[in-house]
Amino acid sequence: MKYLIYLVDVDTLYIAALRIYDFDLVMMIAAKSAKDPKEYVPFINGLRKLEINYQHYKVDMHLKSYASALQNIAKCGEEYFEECLNLIKTHNLYANALKLFPRGGEFHKQICDAYADHLLENHCYEEAAIMQKISHNFEKAINSFQKAGNWRQTLMLAKDLNY
């Protein structure tokens, strides 16, 4: 380790150790560097107190690895879903998120709703309607199909809903 620090940039080693979630190694690298312990000790000690998946999520957020952060927070349970949904919205991770949550589940529906809202903001009405259909927001889907000019889908969905 002593020689590796002279061969490789300390910040690169520090980030590499964080990426593998090895906090003992992070502390060792930081101690051998010119880093101020006030910078890294509270951060690492705070991480150690967290549940493992949430710990990994926090590290990934620190490293701006948002797709990996999403995978980790998705494993944390429903008490973290709001934070998960905010991550999805903030970093446009809708496609990644839809793969992580089971189709038909409540979280999947909420992600579809959020994705539909995002698509509507970008005037992607047809795609938004599909997401709304998946999340069982049929009236919104009819509206979006109308905005898209897709009268066939509008009428088929209206017929299915007995309008």
Coordinates of N, CA and C in Angstrom, one line a residue:
M1 N 0.8 -1.2 0.0 CA 0.0 0.0 0.0 C 0.9 1.3 0.0
K2 N 1.9 1.2 0.8 CA 2.8 2.3 0.9 C 3.4 2.8 -0.4
Y3 N 3.7 1.8 -1.3 CA 4.3 2.1 -2.6 C 3.2 2.4 -3.6
L4 N 2.1 1.8 -3.5 CA 1.0 2.0 -4.4 C 0.6 3.5 -4.4
I5 N 0.6 4.1 -3.3 CA 0.2 5.5 -3.2 C 1.1 6.4 -4.0
Y6 N 2.4 6.0 -4.1 CA 3.3 6.8 -4.9 C 3.1 6.6 -6.4
L7 N 2.6 5.4 -6.8 CA 2.4 5.1 -8.2 C 1.0 5.5 -8.7
V8 N 0.0 5.5 -7.9 CA -1.3 5.9 -8.3 C -1.8 7.0 -7.5
D9 N -2.6 7.9 -8.2 CA -3.1 9.1 -7.5 C -4.0 8.6 -6.3
V10 N -3.8 9.3 -5.2 CA -4.5 8.9 -4.0 C -6.0 9.0 -4.1
D11 N -6.5 10.0 -4.8 CA -7.9 10.2 -5.0 C -8.5 9.0 -5.8
T12 N -7.7 8.6 -6.8 CA -8.2 7.4 -7.6 C -8.3 6.2 -6.7
L13 N -7.3 6.0 -5.9 CA -7.3 4.8 -5.0 C -8.5 4.9 -4.0
Y14 N -8.7 6.1 -3.5 CA -9.8 6.4 -2.5 C -11.1 6.1 -3.2
I15 N -11.3 6.5 -4.4 CA -12.6 6.3 -5.1 C -12.7 4.8 -5.4
A16 N -11.7 4.1 -5.8 CA -11.7 2.7 -6.1 C -12.1 1.9 -4.8
A17 N -11.6 2.3 -3.7 CA -11.9 1.6 -2.5 C -13.4 1.9 -2.1
L18 N -13.8 3.1 -2.3 CA -15.3 3.4 -2.1 C -16.1 2.5 -3.0
R19 N -15.7 2.4 -4.3 CA -16.5 1.6 -5.3 C -16.7 0.2 -4.9
I20 N -15.8 -0.4 -4.1 CA -15.9 -1.8 -3.7 C -16.4 -1.8 -2.2
Y21 N -16.8 -0.7 -1.7 CA -17.4 -0.6 -0.4 C -16.6 -1.1 0.7
D22 N -15.2 -1.0 0.6 CA -14.3 -1.5 1.6 C -13.9 -0.3 2.4
F23 N -14.6 -0.1 3.5 CA -14.3 1.1 4.3 C -13.0 1.1 5.1
D24 N -12.5 -0.1 5.4 CA -11.2 -0.2 6.1 C -10.1 0.2 5.1
L25 N -10.3 -0.2 3.9 CA -9.3 0.2 2.9 C -9.4 1.7 2.6
V26 N -10.6 2.2 2.6 CA -10.8 3.7 2.3 C -10.1 4.4 3.4
M27 N -10.2 4.0 4.7 CA -9.6 4.7 5.8 C -8.1 4.6 5.7
M28 N -7.6 3.4 5.3 CA -6.2 3.2 5.2 C -5.6 4.1 4.1
I29 N -6.2 4.2 3.0 CA -5.7 5.0 1.9 C -5.8 6.5 2.3
A30 N -6.9 6.9 2.9 CA -7.1 8.3 3.3 C -6.0 8.7 4.4
A31 N -5.7 7.8 5.3 CA -4.7 8.0 6.3 C -3.3 8.2 5.7
K32 N -3.0 7.5 4.7 CA -1.7 7.6 4.0 C -1.6 8.8 3.1
S33 N -2.7 9.5 2.9 CA -2.7 10.6 2.0 C -2.6 11.9 2.7
A34 N -2.7 13.0 2.0 CA -2.7 14.3 2.7 C -4.1 14.8 3.0
K35 N -5.1 13.9 2.9 CA -6.5 14.2 3.2 C -6.7 14.6 4.7
D36 N -7.5 15.5 5.0 CA -7.8 15.9 6.3 C -8.8 14.9 6.9
P37 N -8.5 14.3 8.0 CA -9.4 13.3 8.6 C -10.8 13.9 8.9
K38 N -10.9 15.2 9.0 CA -12.3 15.8 9.2 C -13.1 15.6 8.0
E39 N -12.5 15.4 6.8 CA -13.2 15.3 5.6 C -13.8 13.9 5.5
Y40 N -13.1 12.9 5.8 CA -13.5 11.5 5.5 C -13.9 10.7 6.7
V41 N -13.4 10.9 7.9 CA -13.8 10.1 9.0 C -15.3 10.1 9.4
P42 N -15.9 11.3 9.5 CA -17.3 11.4 9.8 C -18.2 10.7 8.7
F43 N -17.8 10.9 7.4 CA -18.5 10.3 6.3 C -18.4 8.8 6.4
I44 N -17.3 8.2 6.6 CA -17.1 6.7 6.7 C -17.8 6.2 7.9
N45 N -17.6 6.8 9.0 CA -18.3 6.4 10.3 C -19.8 6.4 10.1
G46 N -20.3 7.4 9.5 CA -21.8 7.5 9.2 C -22.2 6.4 8.4
L47 N -21.5 6.1 7.3 CA -21.8 4.9 6.5 C -21.9 3.6 7.2
R48 N -20.9 3.4 8.1 CA -20.8 2.1 8.8 C -22.1 1.9 9.7
K49 N -22.8 2.9 10.0 CA -24.0 2.8 10.9 C -25.2 2.4 10.1
L50 N -25.1 2.4 8.8 CA -26.3 2.2 7.9 C -26.5 0.7 7.6
E51 N -27.7 0.3 7.2 CA -28.0 -1.0 6.6 C -27.2 -1.1 5.3
I52 N -26.7 -2.3 5.0 CA -25.7 -2.5 3.9 C -26.2 -2.0 2.6
N53 N -27.4 -2.3 2.2 CA -27.9 -1.8 0.9 C -28.0 -0.2 0.8
Y54 N -28.4 0.3 1.9 CA -28.5 1.8 2.0 C -27.1 2.4 2.1
Q55 N -26.2 1.7 2.7 CA -24.8 2.1 2.8 C -24.3 2.2 1.4
H56 N -24.5 1.2 0.6 CA -24.0 1.1 -0.8 C -24.7 2.2 -1.6
Y57 N -26.0 2.5 -1.4 CA -26.7 3.5 -2.1 C -26.0 4.9 -1.8
K58 N -25.7 5.1 -0.5 CA -25.1 6.4 -0.1 C -23.7 6.6 -0.8
V59 N -22.9 5.5 -0.8 CA -21.6 5.6 -1.5 C -21.8 5.9 -3.0
D60 N -22.7 5.2 -3.6 CA -23.0 5.4 -5.1 C -23.5 6.8 -5.3
M61 N -24.3 7.4 -4.5 CA -24.7 8.7 -4.6 C -23.5 9.7 -4.5
H62 N -22.7 9.4 -3.5 CA -21.5 10.2 -3.3 C -20.6 10.2 -4.6
L63 N -20.5 9.1 -5.2 CA -19.7 8.9 -6.4 C -20.4 9.2 -7.7
K64 N -21.7 9.6 -7.6 CA -22.5 10.0 -8.7 C -22.8 8.8 -9.7
S65 N -22.8 7.6 -9.1 CA -23.1 6.4 -9.9 C -24.6 6.1 -9.7
Y66 N -25.4 6.9 -10.4 CA -26.9 6.9 -10.1 C -27.6 5.6 -10.4
A67 N -27.2 4.9 -11.5 CA -27.8 3.6 -11.8 C -27.5 2.6 -10.8
S68 N -26.3 2.6 -10.3 CA -25.9 1.6 -9.2 C -26.6 2.0 -7.9
A69 N -26.8 3.3 -7.7 CA -27.5 3.8 -6.5 C -28.9 3.3 -6.5
L70 N -29.5 3.4 -7.7 CA -30.9 2.9 -7.8 C -31.0 1.4 -7.5
Q71 N -30.1 0.6 -8.0 CA -30.2 -0.8 -7.8 C -30.1 -1.1 -6.3
N72 N -29.2 -0.3 -5.6 CA -29.1 -0.6 -4.1 C -30.2 -0.1 -3.3
I73 N -30.8 1.1 -3.6 CA -31.9 1.6 -2.8 C -33.2 0.8 -3.1
A74 N -33.2 0.2 -4.3 CA -34.4 -0.7 -4.6 C -34.5 -1.9 -3.7
K75 N -33.3 -2.3 -3.2 CA -33.2 -3.4 -2.3 C -33.5 -3.1 -0.8
C76 N -33.7 -1.8 -0.5 CA -33.8 -1.3 0.9 C -35.2 -1.5 1.5
G77 N -36.2 -1.7 0.7 CA -37.5 -1.8 1.3 C -38.4 -0.6 1.1
E78 N -39.7 -0.8 1.4 CA -40.6 0.2 1.1 C -40.5 1.5 1.8
E79 N -39.8 1.5 3.0 CA -39.6 2.7 3.7 C -38.7 3.7 3.0
Y80 N -38.0 3.2 2.0 CA -37.1 4.1 1.2 C -37.6 4.4 -0.2
F81 N -38.9 4.0 -0.4 CA -39.4 4.1 -1.8 C -39.5 5.6 -2.3
E82 N -39.9 6.5 -1.4 CA -40.0 7.9 -1.8 C -38.6 8.4 -2.2
E83 N -37.6 8.1 -1.4 CA -36.2 8.5 -1.8 C -35.8 7.9 -3.1
C84 N -36.2 6.6 -3.3 CA -36.0 5.9 -4.6 C -36.6 6.6 -5.7
L85 N -37.9 7.0 -5.5 CA -38.7 7.7 -6.6 C -38.1 9.0 -6.9
N86 N -37.6 9.7 -5.9 CA -36.9 11.0 -6.2 C -35.7 10.8 -7.0
L87 N -34.9 9.8 -6.7 CA -33.7 9.5 -7.5 C -34.1 9.2 -8.9
I88 N -35.1 8.4 -9.1 CA -35.6 8.1 -10.5 C -35.9 9.3 -11.2
K89 N -36.7 10.2 -10.6 CA -37.1 11.4 -11.3 C -36.0 12.4 -11.5
T90 N -35.1 12.6 -10.6 CA -34.1 13.5 -10.7 C -33.1 13.1 -11.8
H91 N -32.8 11.9 -11.9 CA -31.7 11.4 -12.8 C -32.3 10.6 -14.0
N92 N -33.6 10.7 -14.2 CA -34.2 10.1 -15.4 C -33.9 8.7 -15.5
L93 N -34.1 7.9 -14.5 CA -33.8 6.5 -14.4 C -35.0 5.6 -14.6
Y94 N -36.0 6.1 -15.3 CA -37.3 5.4 -15.4 C -37.1 4.0 -16.0
A95 N -36.4 3.9 -17.1 CA -36.2 2.6 -17.7 C -35.5 1.6 -16.8
N96 N -34.5 2.0 -16.1 CA -33.8 1.2 -15.2 C -34.7 0.7 -14.0
A97 N -35.5 1.7 -13.5 CA -36.4 1.4 -12.4 C -37.5 0.4 -12.8
L98 N -38.0 0.5 -14.0 CA -39.1 -0.4 -14.4 C -38.6 -1.9 -14.4
K99 N -37.3 -2.1 -14.6 CA -36.8 -3.4 -14.6 C -36.6 -4.0 -13.2
L100 N -36.4 -3.1 -12.3 CA -36.1 -3.5 -10.9 C -37.3 -3.9 -10.1
F101 N -38.5 -3.3 -10.4 CA -39.7 -3.6 -9.6 C -40.7 -4.4 -10.4
P102 N -41.3 -5.4 -9.7 CA -42.2 -6.3 -10.4 C -43.4 -5.7 -11.1
R103 N -43.6 -6.0 -12.3 CA -44.8 -5.5 -13.0 C -46.1 -5.8 -12.3
G104 N -46.9 -4.8 -12.2 CA -48.2 -5.1 -11.5 C -48.2 -4.7 -10.1
G105 N -47.0 -4.5 -9.5 CA -46.8 -4.1 -8.1 C -47.1 -2.7 -8.0
E106 N -47.4 -2.3 -6.7 CA -47.7 -0.9 -6.4 C -46.5 0.1 -6.8
F107 N -45.3 -0.3 -6.5 CA -44.1 0.5 -6.8 C -44.0 0.7 -8.3
H108 N -44.2 -0.4 -9.1 CA -44.1 -0.4 -10.5 C -45.1 0.6 -11.1
K109 N -46.3 0.6 -10.5 CA -47.4 1.5 -11.0 C -47.0 3.0 -10.7
Q110 N -46.4 3.2 -9.5 CA -46.0 4.6 -9.2 C -44.9 5.1 -10.1
I111 N -44.0 4.2 -10.5 CA -42.9 4.5 -11.4 C -43.5 4.8 -12.8
C112 N -44.4 4.0 -13.2 CA -45.1 4.2 -14.5 C -45.8 5.6 -14.5
D113 N -46.5 5.9 -13.4 CA -47.2 7.2 -13.3 C -46.1 8.4 -13.4
A114 N -45.1 8.3 -12.7 CA -44.0 9.3 -12.7 C -43.4 9.4 -14.1
Y115 N -43.2 8.2 -14.8 CA -42.6 8.2 -16.1 C -43.6 8.9 -17.1
A116 N -44.9 8.6 -16.9 CA -45.9 9.2 -17.8 C -45.9 10.7 -17.6
D117 N -45.8 11.2 -16.4 CA -45.8 12.6 -16.2 C -44.5 13.2 -16.9
H118 N -43.4 12.5 -16.8 CA -42.2 13.0 -17.5 C -42.4 13.0 -19.0
L119 N -43.0 12.0 -19.5 CA -43.2 11.9 -21.0 C -44.2 13.0 -21.4
L120 N -45.2 13.3 -20.6 CA -46.1 14.3 -21.0 C -45.4 15.7 -21.0
E121 N -44.6 15.9 -20.1 CA -43.8 17.2 -20.1 C -43.0 17.4 -21.3
N122 N -42.6 16.2 -21.9 CA -41.8 16.3 -23.1 C -42.6 16.0 -24.4
H123 N -43.9 16.1 -24.2 CA -44.9 16.0 -25.3 C -44.8 14.7 -26.0
C124 N -44.5 13.6 -25.3 CA -44.5 12.3 -25.8 C -45.8 11.6 -25.4
Y125 N -46.8 12.0 -26.0 CA -48.2 11.6 -25.5 C -48.5 10.1 -25.7
E126 N -48.1 9.6 -26.8 CA -48.3 8.2 -27.1 C -47.7 7.3 -26.0
E127 N -46.4 7.6 -25.8 CA -45.6 6.8 -24.8 C -46.2 7.0 -23.4
A128 N -46.6 8.2 -23.1 CA -47.2 8.5 -21.8 C -48.5 7.7 -21.6
A129 N -49.3 7.6 -22.7 CA -50.5 6.9 -22.6 C -50.3 5.4 -22.3
I130 N -49.2 4.9 -22.9 CA -48.9 3.5 -22.6 C -48.5 3.3 -21.2
M131 N -47.7 4.2 -20.6 CA -47.3 4.1 -19.2 C -48.6 4.2 -18.3
Q132 N -49.5 5.1 -18.7 CA -50.7 5.3 -17.9 C -51.6 4.1 -18.0
K133 N -51.6 3.4 -19.1 CA -52.4 2.2 -19.2 C -51.8 1.1 -18.3
I134 N -50.5 1.0 -18.3 CA -49.8 0.0 -17.5 C -50.1 0.2 -16.0
S135 N -50.2 1.5 -15.6 CA -50.5 1.9 -14.2 C -52.0 2.0 -13.9
H136 N -52.8 1.6 -14.8 CA -54.2 1.5 -14.7 C -54.9 2.9 -14.5
N137 N -54.2 3.9 -15.0 CA -54.8 5.3 -15.1 C -55.4 5.4 -16.5
F138 N -56.5 4.7 -16.7 CA -57.1 4.6 -18.0 C -57.7 6.0 -18.5
E139 N -58.3 6.7 -17.6 CA -58.8 8.0 -18.1 C -57.7 9.0 -18.5
K140 N -56.6 9.0 -17.8 CA -55.5 9.8 -18.2 C -54.9 9.2 -19.6
A141 N -54.9 7.9 -19.7 CA -54.4 7.3 -20.9 C -55.3 7.7 -22.1
I142 N -56.6 7.7 -21.9 CA -57.5 8.2 -23.0 C -57.1 9.6 -23.4
N143 N -56.9 10.4 -22.4 CA -56.6 11.8 -22.7 C -55.3 11.9 -23.4
S144 N -54.3 11.2 -23.0 CA -53.0 11.2 -23.7 C -53.1 10.6 -25.1
F145 N -53.8 9.6 -25.3 CA -54.0 9.1 -26.7 C -54.7 10.1 -27.6
Q146 N -55.6 10.9 -27.0 CA -56.3 11.9 -27.7 C -55.3 13.0 -28.2
K147 N -54.4 13.4 -27.2 CA -53.4 14.4 -27.5 C -52.4 13.9 -28.6
A148 N -52.2 12.6 -28.6 CA -51.3 12.0 -29.6 C -52.0 11.9 -30.9
G149 N -53.3 12.0 -30.9 CA -54.0 11.9 -32.2 C -54.3 10.4 -32.5
N150 N -54.1 9.6 -31.6 CA -54.3 8.1 -31.8 C -55.8 7.8 -31.4
W151 N -56.7 8.0 -32.4 CA -58.1 7.9 -32.1 C -58.5 6.4 -32.0
R152 N -57.8 5.5 -32.7 CA -58.1 4.1 -32.6 C -57.9 3.6 -31.1
Q153 N -56.7 3.9 -30.5 CA -56.5 3.5 -29.1 C -57.5 4.2 -28.2
T154 N -57.7 5.5 -28.5 CA -58.7 6.3 -27.7 C -60.0 5.6 -27.6
L155 N -60.5 5.2 -28.8 CA -61.9 4.6 -28.9 C -61.9 3.2 -28.3
M156 N -60.8 2.4 -28.5 CA -60.7 1.1 -28.0 C -60.7 1.1 -26.5
L157 N -59.9 2.0 -25.9 CA -59.8 2.1 -24.5 C -61.2 2.6 -23.9
A158 N -61.8 3.6 -24.5 CA -63.1 4.1 -24.1 C -64.1 2.9 -24.1
K159 N -64.1 2.1 -25.2 CA -65.0 1.0 -25.3 C -64.8 0.0 -24.1
D160 N -63.5 -0.3 -23.8 CA -63.2 -1.2 -22.8 C -63.7 -0.7 -21.4
L161 N -63.7 0.6 -21.3 CA -64.2 1.2 -20.0 C -65.7 1.5 -20.0
N162 N -66.3 1.1 -21.1 CA -67.8 1.2 -21.2 C -68.2 2.7 -21.2
Y163 N -67.5 3.5 -21.9 CA -67.9 4.9 -22.0 C -69.0 5.1 -23.0

